[in-house]
Amino acid sequence: MAVKINVFEELGIKKKIVVKESNANMRKALEFQKNLTKLQIDQKKKQDKINELDEDDSEDPEVQEENGFKIAQMMSEMFDLMLGHMDSVQEFIIDMLKLDEKAQEKMDSDLDFDQTVELSSKIVSAILKVDVQPTGETSEEGGDLKA
């Protein structure tokens, strides 16, 4: 069996794209969901640690400096997580829809990240036959998807 996914609004492709409901594609969709969930957990843990360090009222300048360094390091790690998330969402879409270079460039240059996450949600929903909704704001929570 296969599903037809309409991506005209997002990518301007008039013909619906056929995606097989193969075990491989189901596995990719589930792995994608799993990775998004793991990312959400990792981001929450890092944010909690940042908040904890930020709320430390220590008067010791060395402790303040160390906390500032740790916060900067964790923020850098958060940015790495977000960049990896952006790449994985785009790679998932490209792989599932078998997008050519023109469509890939359109996605990268014309869609904002919320639209890209919504497109990945549309694909996962179609493949897994579940209603998958983005949760939270992508700018703060990475645009995670929830089944």
Short mmCIF file of C-alpha atoms in Angstrom, two decimals:
data_model
loop_
_atom_site.label_atom_id
_atom_site.label_comp_id
_atom_site.label_asym_id
_atom_site.label_seq_id
_atom_site.Cartn_x
_atom_site.Cartn_y
_atom_site.Cartn_z
CA MET A 1 0.00 0.00 0.00
CA ALA A 2 0.98 3.62 -0.35
CA VAL A 3 -0.14 7.03 0.76
CA LYS A 4 -0.35 10.15 -1.36
CA ILE A 5 0.93 13.31 0.24
CA ASN A 6 -0.04 16.73 -1.07
CA VAL A 7 2.88 19.14 -0.75
CA PHE A 8 1.69 21.81 -3.18
CA GLU A 9 1.22 24.41 -0.44
CA GLU A 10 4.65 23.79 1.06
CA LEU A 11 6.82 22.98 -1.96
CA GLY A 12 4.72 23.95 -4.99
CA ILE A 13 4.71 20.38 -6.33
CA LYS A 14 1.35 19.91 -8.05
CA LYS A 15 1.32 16.13 -8.20
CA LYS A 16 0.75 14.29 -4.93
CA ILE A 17 3.82 12.36 -3.85
CA VAL A 18 3.36 8.64 -3.37
CA VAL A 19 5.09 7.20 -0.32
CA LYS A 20 5.06 3.45 0.22
CA GLU A 21 3.78 2.17 3.53
CA SER A 22 6.68 -0.24 3.65
CA ASN A 23 8.27 -1.59 6.79
CA ALA A 24 11.32 0.55 6.03
CA ASN A 25 9.29 3.76 5.80
CA MET A 26 7.31 2.88 8.92
CA ARG A 27 10.61 2.27 10.71
CA LYS A 28 11.96 5.63 9.48
CA ALA A 29 8.84 7.43 10.71
CA LEU A 30 9.01 5.73 14.11
CA GLU A 31 12.75 6.41 14.45
CA PHE A 32 12.11 10.02 13.53
CA GLN A 33 9.45 10.28 16.24
CA LYS A 34 11.73 8.55 18.75
CA ASN A 35 14.60 10.94 17.98
CA LEU A 36 12.33 13.95 18.38
CA THR A 37 11.19 12.68 21.75
CA LYS A 38 14.80 12.10 22.82
CA LEU A 39 15.69 15.60 21.68
CA GLN A 40 12.85 17.06 23.73
CA ILE A 41 14.08 15.19 26.81
CA ASP A 42 17.69 16.30 26.25
CA GLN A 43 16.65 19.92 25.78
CA LYS A 44 14.51 19.86 28.93
CA LYS A 45 17.38 18.41 31.00
CA LYS A 46 19.83 21.02 29.73
CA GLN A 47 17.35 23.85 30.26
CA ASP A 48 16.66 22.68 33.82
CA LYS A 49 20.40 22.61 34.54
CA ILE A 50 20.84 26.09 33.02
CA ASN A 51 17.98 27.40 35.17
CA GLU A 52 19.49 25.80 38.26
CA LEU A 53 22.88 27.41 37.62
CA ASP A 54 21.27 30.73 36.74
CA GLU A 55 19.35 30.76 40.03
CA ASP A 56 22.48 30.11 42.11
CA ASP A 57 22.76 33.18 44.34
CA SER A 58 26.35 32.53 45.32
CA GLU A 59 28.35 35.65 46.20
CA ASP A 60 31.63 33.89 45.41
CA PRO A 61 33.04 35.40 42.16
CA GLU A 62 34.74 32.11 41.27
CA VAL A 63 31.44 30.23 41.57
CA GLN A 64 29.69 32.91 39.52
CA GLU A 65 32.37 32.69 36.84
CA GLU A 66 32.23 28.88 36.80
CA ASN A 67 28.42 28.95 36.58
CA GLY A 68 28.60 31.45 33.73
CA PHE A 69 31.04 29.20 31.88
CA LYS A 70 28.83 26.13 32.44
CA ILE A 71 25.75 28.01 31.22
CA ALA A 72 27.58 29.15 28.08
CA GLN A 73 28.76 25.60 27.44
CA MET A 74 25.24 24.19 27.86
CA MET A 75 23.78 26.92 25.62
CA SER A 76 26.29 25.91 22.95
CA GLU A 77 25.18 22.29 23.36
CA MET A 78 21.53 23.40 23.07
CA PHE A 79 22.34 25.19 19.80
CA ASP A 80 24.01 22.02 18.54
CA LEU A 81 20.88 20.05 19.44
CA MET A 82 18.67 22.54 17.61
CA LEU A 83 20.88 22.55 14.51
CA GLY A 84 20.90 18.75 14.51
CA HIS A 85 17.13 18.79 14.88
CA MET A 86 16.73 21.13 11.92
CA ASP A 87 18.96 18.90 9.80
CA SER A 88 17.16 15.70 10.83
CA VAL A 89 13.72 17.15 10.04
CA GLN A 90 14.86 18.24 6.60
CA GLU A 91 16.67 14.95 5.93
CA PHE A 92 13.56 12.98 6.94
CA ILE A 93 11.40 14.98 4.52
CA ILE A 94 13.93 14.70 1.70
CA ASP A 95 14.28 10.96 2.21
CA MET A 96 10.58 10.17 2.56
CA LEU A 97 9.45 12.35 -0.36
CA LYS A 98 12.54 11.67 -2.52
CA LEU A 99 12.90 15.38 -3.19
CA ASP A 100 15.06 16.61 -6.03
CA GLU A 101 17.56 19.44 -5.54
CA LYS A 102 15.10 22.11 -6.64
CA ALA A 103 12.49 21.01 -4.09
CA GLN A 104 15.18 20.69 -1.40
CA GLU A 105 16.33 24.25 -2.03
CA LYS A 106 12.74 25.51 -1.98
CA MET A 107 12.17 23.83 1.37
CA ASP A 108 15.39 25.27 2.77
CA SER A 109 14.91 28.82 1.48
CA ASP A 110 11.12 29.32 1.34
CA LEU A 111 9.79 27.48 4.38
CA ASP A 112 10.28 28.61 7.92
CA PHE A 113 11.09 25.98 10.52
CA ASP A 114 7.50 25.77 11.79
CA GLN A 115 6.31 24.96 8.27
CA THR A 116 9.05 22.38 7.87
CA VAL A 117 8.06 20.69 11.14
CA GLU A 118 4.40 20.74 10.05
CA LEU A 119 5.38 19.05 6.78
CA SER A 120 7.28 16.34 8.65
CA SER A 121 4.21 15.92 10.86
CA LYS A 122 2.02 15.51 7.80
CA ILE A 123 4.32 12.77 6.48
CA VAL A 124 4.48 10.90 9.81
CA SER A 125 0.70 11.15 10.19
CA ALA A 126 0.16 9.70 6.73
CA ILE A 127 2.64 6.85 7.14
CA LEU A 128 1.67 5.84 10.68
CA LYS A 129 -2.02 6.66 10.21
CA VAL A 130 -2.09 8.71 13.40
CA ASP A 131 -2.71 12.36 14.12
CA VAL A 132 0.71 13.80 14.87
CA GLN A 133 0.77 17.42 16.05
CA PRO A 134 3.71 19.70 16.66
CA THR A 135 4.01 20.48 20.37
CA GLY A 136 5.21 23.76 21.79
CA GLU A 137 6.94 26.55 20.00
CA THR A 138 9.78 25.51 17.72
CA SER A 139 11.90 28.45 18.73
CA GLU A 140 11.99 27.31 22.35
CA GLU A 141 11.11 23.64 22.33
CA GLY A 142 12.49 22.46 19.02
CA GLY A 143 9.13 21.93 17.28
CA ASP A 144 8.77 18.44 18.58
CA LEU A 145 6.03 16.20 17.33
CA LYS A 146 3.58 14.37 19.53
CA ALA A 147 1.52 11.35 18.51
#
